[in-house]
Amino acid sequence: MQTLFDQVFANGVLLVMWGALLFHLILPIPHAAHPVTLWHKFAELLADKVNNNRNYSQSLISGTLAWLLMCFPALILLIALKPLMWQPQLFELALLLLAIDWRNNEKLASQLIRALSQDNKPQARKLLAPVVNRQTDTLSTLGLGKASAETLIMGYGRNVICVLFWYAIGGGIAALMYRLTAELARAWSPSRQRFAPFGSSVVKVVAVLEFIPLRLFALMIVAGHNASNTFSMMLTQSRSWPLPGPAWLITSAGNKLELSLGGPAIYDNVKAVRAKLGGRIAPSALHLAQLQKMLAWRILAWLLIQSALLLIIHQGI
């Protein structure tokens, strides 16, 4: 046992990961003051300046250059700062703290559950408005339940699972660069007509970055009760969803709890036809609580498995 503890403490990667999680859960960075939120605002300002080409190819090139303009200098700066830090582990911890966003998802889930349980639709719409691209002011009770469930699923998947995955692959720099790129994809989402060509490049990059982690997490959700039916429905329904990683994740969670997800959504006053996913149960406050609990346990399992793999890999090295 003592030897195992010695190995863990000797493994700086594990210490940084669990230390960042501990600090994040105790003292989370508020969403409004988070550097990623400022990054998102700057991305919107940049798009207002350069996303003015009506030609499809020119708009696509503008979006690609805008993505490189924001991400490439950030990557160079992080790489240049690392050797200057007197303690590399603290630098890695700081970057992981900026990248991960578990506690704010928990807070949002609790607030949405409370609002829906009280049938407070104005409050639920207000909570969803800053974190989704779709219009929320006309959402019905059913629409609020679906939007809340999808937001929680993708929030945990991208802001926790994908961040942890890329931390394991390339450390704090990789984790933060993934989070910044994913935030650009949300700011310039082609689901809104004005970003249809402009944001396509960064969305494709994010789709590649999250393909493996989201699909692995989806398989973890499938495991357990009714796994065979959940897996077959996930494979069938995911073909009708545009992005491969989110397709598996949303369909696995929806079918696991038999929740009705997907369906039409309004973006910038334009109704988008989306496939219907999951089961037939309209998500309510009770189902959101069940969804949150299920995702939390799966994330804990992911952490334990990732910790074991990191320990084995770094011990072997």
Tab-separated table of C-alpha atoms in Angstrom:
chain	number	residue	atom	x	y	z
A	1	MET	CA	0.000	0.000	0.000
A	2	GLN	CA	2.791	2.396	0.884
A	3	THR	CA	4.465	1.661	-2.435
A	4	LEU	CA	1.243	2.552	-4.270
A	5	PHE	CA	1.003	5.899	-2.445
A	6	ASP	CA	4.650	6.611	-3.259
A	7	GLN	CA	3.960	5.966	-6.936
A	8	VAL	CA	0.948	8.256	-6.933
A	9	PHE	CA	2.814	11.128	-5.278
A	10	ALA	CA	5.753	10.611	-7.609
A	11	ASN	CA	3.389	10.937	-10.564
A	12	GLY	CA	2.976	14.670	-11.081
A	13	VAL	CA	0.369	14.183	-13.820
A	14	LEU	CA	-2.036	12.488	-11.411
A	15	LEU	CA	-1.397	14.995	-8.641
A	16	VAL	CA	-2.099	17.895	-10.985
A	17	MET	CA	-5.321	16.315	-12.249
A	18	TRP	CA	-6.774	15.548	-8.820
A	19	GLY	CA	-5.458	18.808	-7.376
A	20	ALA	CA	-7.155	20.793	-10.135
A	21	LEU	CA	-10.419	18.913	-9.562
A	22	LEU	CA	-10.233	19.590	-5.834
A	23	PHE	CA	-9.536	23.311	-6.272
A	24	HIS	CA	-12.219	23.562	-8.952
A	25	LEU	CA	-14.910	21.950	-6.819
A	26	ILE	CA	-14.023	24.037	-3.743
A	27	LEU	CA	-13.388	27.404	-5.432
A	28	PRO	CA	-14.877	27.362	-8.958
A	29	ILE	CA	-14.412	30.320	-11.271
A	30	PRO	CA	-17.813	32.012	-11.796
A	31	HIS	CA	-19.096	31.663	-15.345
A	32	ALA	CA	-19.430	35.430	-15.858
A	33	ALA	CA	-15.808	36.053	-14.798
A	34	HIS	CA	-14.276	33.004	-16.461
A	35	PRO	CA	-11.518	33.741	-19.028
A	36	VAL	CA	-13.246	31.391	-21.484
A	37	THR	CA	-16.358	33.590	-21.295
A	38	LEU	CA	-14.207	36.595	-22.210
A	39	TRP	CA	-12.677	34.538	-25.021
A	40	HIS	CA	-16.212	33.818	-26.277
A	41	LYS	CA	-17.104	37.524	-26.232
A	42	PHE	CA	-13.935	38.424	-28.125
A	43	ALA	CA	-14.775	35.740	-30.712
A	44	GLU	CA	-18.178	37.343	-31.257
A	45	LEU	CA	-16.581	40.780	-31.676
A	46	LEU	CA	-14.072	39.406	-34.177
A	47	ALA	CA	-16.844	37.702	-36.145
A	48	ASP	CA	-18.761	40.971	-36.327
A	49	LYS	CA	-15.719	42.545	-38.013
A	50	VAL	CA	-14.702	39.819	-40.452
A	51	ASN	CA	-17.831	37.734	-41.083
A	52	ASN	CA	-19.237	40.018	-43.750
A	53	ASN	CA	-18.599	38.032	-46.946
A	54	ARG	CA	-21.652	36.819	-48.831
A	55	ASN	CA	-19.585	34.524	-51.008
A	56	TYR	CA	-19.483	31.018	-49.502
A	57	SER	CA	-15.799	30.283	-50.152
A	58	GLN	CA	-14.661	33.714	-48.962
A	59	SER	CA	-16.687	33.352	-45.768
A	60	LEU	CA	-15.201	29.892	-45.202
A	61	ILE	CA	-11.670	31.263	-45.645
A	62	SER	CA	-12.445	34.187	-43.310
A	63	GLY	CA	-13.655	31.769	-40.639
A	64	THR	CA	-10.584	29.581	-40.979
A	65	LEU	CA	-8.244	32.556	-40.733
A	66	ALA	CA	-10.174	33.932	-37.753
A	67	TRP	CA	-9.814	30.582	-35.978
A	68	LEU	CA	-6.066	30.522	-36.663
A	69	LEU	CA	-5.750	34.162	-35.595
A	70	MET	CA	-7.203	33.361	-32.173
A	71	CYS	CA	-5.815	29.891	-31.488
A	72	PHE	CA	-2.314	29.961	-32.976
A	73	PRO	CA	-1.021	32.934	-30.893
A	74	ALA	CA	-2.623	31.426	-27.774
A	75	LEU	CA	-0.830	28.122	-28.404
A	76	ILE	CA	2.520	29.837	-29.011
A	77	LEU	CA	2.107	31.910	-25.847
A	78	LEU	CA	1.341	28.865	-23.687
A	79	ILE	CA	4.290	26.908	-25.100
A	80	ALA	CA	6.603	29.900	-24.544
A	81	LEU	CA	5.414	30.422	-20.956
A	82	LYS	CA	5.911	26.824	-19.832
A	83	PRO	CA	9.742	26.861	-19.614
A	84	LEU	CA	9.613	30.152	-17.704
A	85	MET	CA	7.560	28.720	-14.836
A	86	TRP	CA	9.580	27.857	-11.729
A	87	GLN	CA	7.248	24.934	-11.024
A	88	PRO	CA	5.848	23.203	-14.161
A	89	GLN	CA	3.241	21.276	-12.146
A	90	LEU	CA	1.656	24.529	-10.920
A	91	PHE	CA	1.516	25.801	-14.500
A	92	GLU	CA	-0.216	22.590	-15.592
A	93	LEU	CA	-2.632	22.865	-12.670
A	94	ALA	CA	-3.514	26.458	-13.571
A	95	LEU	CA	-4.197	25.540	-17.202
A	96	LEU	CA	-6.379	22.576	-16.226
A	97	LEU	CA	-8.304	24.787	-13.794
A	98	LEU	CA	-9.026	27.195	-16.660
A	99	ALA	CA	-10.031	24.376	-19.013
A	100	ILE	CA	-12.341	22.270	-16.859
A	101	ASP	CA	-15.848	23.413	-15.983
A	102	TRP	CA	-17.584	20.781	-13.868
A	103	ARG	CA	-18.928	22.888	-11.003
A	104	ASN	CA	-20.741	25.406	-13.211
A	105	ASN	CA	-22.504	22.517	-14.951
A	106	GLU	CA	-23.571	21.183	-11.553
A	107	LYS	CA	-24.831	24.626	-10.580
A	108	LEU	CA	-26.748	25.030	-13.837
A	109	ALA	CA	-28.303	21.584	-13.412
A	110	SER	CA	-29.478	22.376	-9.885
A	111	GLN	CA	-30.965	25.717	-10.969
A	112	LEU	CA	-32.759	24.170	-13.956
A	113	ILE	CA	-34.151	21.345	-11.817
A	114	ARG	CA	-35.479	23.876	-9.315
A	115	ALA	CA	-37.008	26.088	-12.013
A	116	LEU	CA	-38.715	23.209	-13.830
A	117	SER	CA	-39.983	21.649	-10.596
A	118	GLN	CA	-41.681	24.979	-9.808
A	119	ASP	CA	-42.927	25.331	-13.419
A	120	ASN	CA	-41.019	28.615	-13.577
A	121	LYS	CA	-40.591	28.805	-17.342
A	122	PRO	CA	-39.266	32.412	-17.461
A	123	GLN	CA	-36.476	31.478	-15.032
A	124	ALA	CA	-35.593	28.320	-16.962
A	125	ARG	CA	-35.437	30.293	-20.222
A	126	LYS	CA	-33.229	32.895	-18.564
A	127	LEU	CA	-30.852	30.203	-17.282
A	128	LEU	CA	-30.529	28.555	-20.690
A	129	ALA	CA	-30.168	31.728	-22.757
A	130	PRO	CA	-26.425	32.366	-22.072
A	131	VAL	CA	-25.349	28.750	-22.600
A	132	VAL	CA	-27.234	27.710	-25.748
A	133	ASN	CA	-27.303	29.103	-29.292
A	134	ARG	CA	-31.000	28.416	-29.850
A	135	GLN	CA	-33.713	30.924	-28.986
A	136	THR	CA	-35.215	30.257	-25.588
A	137	ASP	CA	-37.889	32.938	-25.251
A	138	THR	CA	-40.607	30.789	-26.863
A	139	LEU	CA	-39.678	27.386	-25.429
A	140	SER	CA	-42.571	25.397	-23.978
A	141	THR	CA	-42.284	23.151	-20.936
A	142	LEU	CA	-41.394	20.235	-23.216
A	143	GLY	CA	-38.878	22.349	-25.115
A	144	LEU	CA	-37.279	23.539	-21.897
A	145	GLY	CA	-36.934	19.965	-20.664
A	146	LYS	CA	-35.314	18.835	-23.909
A	147	ALA	CA	-33.000	21.847	-24.149
A	148	SER	CA	-31.978	21.474	-20.502
A	149	ALA	CA	-31.194	17.770	-20.877
A	150	GLU	CA	-29.182	18.287	-24.079
A	151	THR	CA	-27.287	21.200	-22.520
A	152	LEU	CA	-26.331	19.178	-19.441
A	153	ILE	CA	-25.266	16.160	-21.491
A	154	MET	CA	-23.047	18.184	-23.825
A	155	GLY	CA	-21.783	20.397	-21.003
A	156	TYR	CA	-20.469	17.441	-19.032
A	157	GLY	CA	-19.201	15.757	-22.186
A	158	ARG	CA	-17.247	18.682	-23.550
A	159	ASN	CA	-16.258	20.690	-20.473
A	160	VAL	CA	-15.303	17.716	-18.314
A	161	ILE	CA	-14.740	14.501	-20.281
A	162	CYS	CA	-13.046	15.983	-23.353
A	163	VAL	CA	-10.945	18.310	-21.209
A	164	LEU	CA	-9.757	15.383	-19.061
A	165	PHE	CA	-9.066	13.291	-22.159
A	166	TRP	CA	-6.892	15.946	-23.774
A	167	TYR	CA	-5.135	16.606	-20.483
A	168	ALA	CA	-4.154	12.931	-20.426
A	169	ILE	CA	-2.929	13.181	-24.028
A	170	GLY	CA	-1.026	16.470	-23.973
A	171	GLY	CA	-1.182	18.021	-20.507
A	172	GLY	CA	-2.651	21.367	-19.525
A	173	ILE	CA	-1.848	23.060	-22.830
A	174	ALA	CA	-3.785	20.470	-24.831
A	175	ALA	CA	-6.726	20.608	-22.398
A	176	LEU	CA	-6.985	24.407	-22.532
A	177	MET	CA	-6.517	24.589	-26.301
A	178	TYR	CA	-9.331	22.077	-26.757
A	179	ARG	CA	-11.599	24.145	-24.498
A	180	LEU	CA	-10.771	27.379	-26.341
A	181	THR	CA	-11.383	25.756	-29.722
A	182	ALA	CA	-14.674	24.251	-28.547
A	183	GLU	CA	-15.758	27.682	-27.310
A	184	LEU	CA	-15.035	29.160	-30.738
A	185	ALA	CA	-17.165	26.424	-32.294
A	186	ARG	CA	-20.022	27.404	-29.993
A	187	ALA	CA	-19.584	31.134	-30.655
A	188	TRP	CA	-19.503	30.577	-34.438
A	189	SER	CA	-21.892	27.635	-34.624
A	190	PRO	CA	-23.205	27.073	-38.181
A	191	SER	CA	-26.590	26.211	-36.648
A	192	ARG	CA	-27.138	29.973	-36.926
A	193	GLN	CA	-27.472	31.035	-40.530
A	194	ARG	CA	-25.000	33.916	-40.356
A	195	PHE	CA	-22.213	31.527	-39.310
A	196	ALA	CA	-23.148	28.682	-41.705
A	197	PRO	CA	-19.915	28.855	-43.756
A	198	PHE	CA	-17.872	31.006	-41.375
A	199	GLY	CA	-17.790	28.549	-38.477
A	200	SER	CA	-17.609	25.329	-40.487
A	201	SER	CA	-13.827	24.899	-40.214
A	202	VAL	CA	-13.605	25.190	-36.431
A	203	VAL	CA	-16.651	22.938	-35.978
A	204	LYS	CA	-14.967	20.245	-38.073
A	205	VAL	CA	-11.800	20.560	-35.989
A	206	VAL	CA	-13.779	20.193	-32.756
A	207	ALA	CA	-15.657	17.219	-34.216
A	208	VAL	CA	-12.311	15.464	-34.745
A	209	LEU	CA	-10.992	16.421	-31.276
A	210	GLU	CA	-14.059	15.131	-29.433
A	211	PHE	CA	-14.740	12.047	-31.579
A	212	ILE	CA	-12.862	9.571	-29.367
A	213	PRO	CA	-13.608	10.920	-25.863
A	214	LEU	CA	-17.340	11.467	-26.425
A	215	ARG	CA	-17.779	8.047	-28.012
A	216	LEU	CA	-15.868	6.357	-25.199
A	217	PHE	CA	-18.013	8.188	-22.642
A	218	ALA	CA	-21.147	7.195	-24.570
A	219	LEU	CA	-20.118	3.537	-24.283
A	220	MET	CA	-19.702	4.008	-20.530
A	221	ILE	CA	-23.249	5.386	-20.379
A	222	VAL	CA	-24.535	2.415	-22.379
A	223	ALA	CA	-22.972	-0.076	-19.945
A	224	GLY	CA	-25.241	-1.479	-17.271
A	225	HIS	CA	-29.009	-1.895	-17.280
A	226	ASN	CA	-30.615	-2.456	-20.716
A	227	ALA	CA	-27.239	-2.075	-22.413
A	228	SER	CA	-28.068	-4.112	-25.536
A	229	ASN	CA	-31.185	-2.122	-26.451
A	230	THR	CA	-29.510	1.201	-25.598
A	231	PHE	CA	-26.524	0.360	-27.794
A	232	SER	CA	-28.626	-0.690	-30.794
A	233	MET	CA	-30.834	2.408	-30.543
A	234	MET	CA	-27.736	4.591	-30.201
A	235	LEU	CA	-26.267	3.192	-33.414
A	236	THR	CA	-29.548	3.596	-35.277
A	237	GLN	CA	-30.440	7.123	-34.150
A	238	SER	CA	-26.919	8.583	-34.232
A	239	ARG	CA	-26.850	8.328	-38.046
A	240	SER	CA	-29.335	11.202	-38.254
A	241	TRP	CA	-27.304	13.609	-36.063
A	242	PRO	CA	-24.687	15.816	-37.790
A	243	LEU	CA	-21.681	15.444	-35.450
A	244	PRO	CA	-20.450	11.907	-34.664
A	245	GLY	CA	-19.264	12.439	-31.079
A	246	PRO	CA	-22.337	14.319	-29.787
A	247	ALA	CA	-24.556	11.929	-31.772
A	248	TRP	CA	-23.416	8.925	-29.726
A	249	LEU	CA	-23.422	10.825	-26.443
A	250	ILE	CA	-26.909	12.338	-26.746
A	251	THR	CA	-28.519	9.175	-28.108
A	252	SER	CA	-26.888	6.960	-25.467
A	253	ALA	CA	-28.044	9.183	-22.595
A	254	GLY	CA	-31.496	9.683	-24.106
A	255	ASN	CA	-32.119	5.985	-24.676
A	256	LYS	CA	-30.613	4.973	-21.348
A	257	LEU	CA	-33.281	6.973	-19.496
A	258	GLU	CA	-35.807	6.809	-22.375
A	259	LEU	CA	-35.898	10.612	-22.594
A	260	SER	CA	-37.245	12.398	-25.656
A	261	LEU	CA	-34.505	14.628	-27.076
A	262	GLY	CA	-33.768	16.448	-30.313
A	263	GLY	CA	-36.582	17.736	-32.498
A	264	PRO	CA	-37.039	21.176	-34.118
A	265	ALA	CA	-35.217	24.203	-32.703
A	266	ILE	CA	-35.218	27.901	-33.569
A	267	TYR	CA	-31.908	29.659	-34.295
A	268	ASP	CA	-31.980	33.378	-35.121
A	269	ASN	CA	-35.716	33.223	-35.962
A	270	VAL	CA	-35.132	30.323	-38.367
A	271	LYS	CA	-36.652	26.946	-37.516
A	272	ALA	CA	-34.153	24.123	-37.892
A	273	VAL	CA	-35.417	20.592	-38.480
A	274	ARG	CA	-33.501	18.219	-36.219
A	275	ALA	CA	-33.969	14.491	-35.800
A	276	LYS	CA	-35.890	13.189	-32.798
A	277	LEU	CA	-33.661	11.157	-30.500
A	278	GLY	CA	-33.983	9.016	-27.388
A	279	GLY	CA	-37.209	7.593	-26.041
A	280	ARG	CA	-40.721	8.929	-25.481
A	281	ILE	CA	-40.533	10.403	-21.974
A	282	ALA	CA	-40.743	14.201	-21.854
A	283	PRO	CA	-37.831	15.395	-19.679
A	284	SER	CA	-38.967	16.959	-16.400
A	285	ALA	CA	-37.188	18.114	-13.250
A	286	LEU	CA	-37.179	14.541	-11.937
A	287	HIS	CA	-35.579	13.223	-15.106
A	288	LEU	CA	-32.956	15.973	-15.107
A	289	ALA	CA	-32.006	14.936	-11.567
A	290	GLN	CA	-31.708	11.307	-12.711
A	291	LEU	CA	-29.649	12.392	-15.721
A	292	GLN	CA	-27.311	14.472	-13.576
A	293	LYS	CA	-26.803	11.587	-11.143
A	294	MET	CA	-26.098	9.123	-13.945
A	295	LEU	CA	-23.572	11.434	-15.616
A	296	ALA	CA	-21.843	12.191	-12.299
A	297	TRP	CA	-21.295	8.498	-11.571
A	298	ARG	CA	-20.015	7.872	-15.099
A	299	ILE	CA	-17.598	10.798	-14.774
A	300	LEU	CA	-16.301	9.356	-11.501
A	301	ALA	CA	-15.733	6.022	-13.234
A	302	TRP	CA	-13.932	7.849	-16.065
A	303	LEU	CA	-11.672	9.583	-13.530
A	304	LEU	CA	-10.762	6.322	-11.832
A	305	ILE	CA	-10.035	4.567	-15.123
A	306	GLN	CA	-7.989	7.504	-16.434
A	307	SER	CA	-6.051	7.672	-13.157
A	308	ALA	CA	-5.231	3.967	-13.342
A	309	LEU	CA	-4.107	4.230	-16.968
A	310	LEU	CA	-1.942	7.290	-16.270
A	311	LEU	CA	-0.367	5.528	-13.302
A	312	ILE	CA	0.415	2.444	-15.399
A	313	ILE	CA	1.740	4.419	-18.374
A	314	HIS	CA	3.960	6.792	-16.386
A	315	GLN	CA	5.176	4.000	-14.136
A	316	GLY	CA	6.144	2.036	-17.232
A	317	ILE	CA	7.992	5.048	-18.625
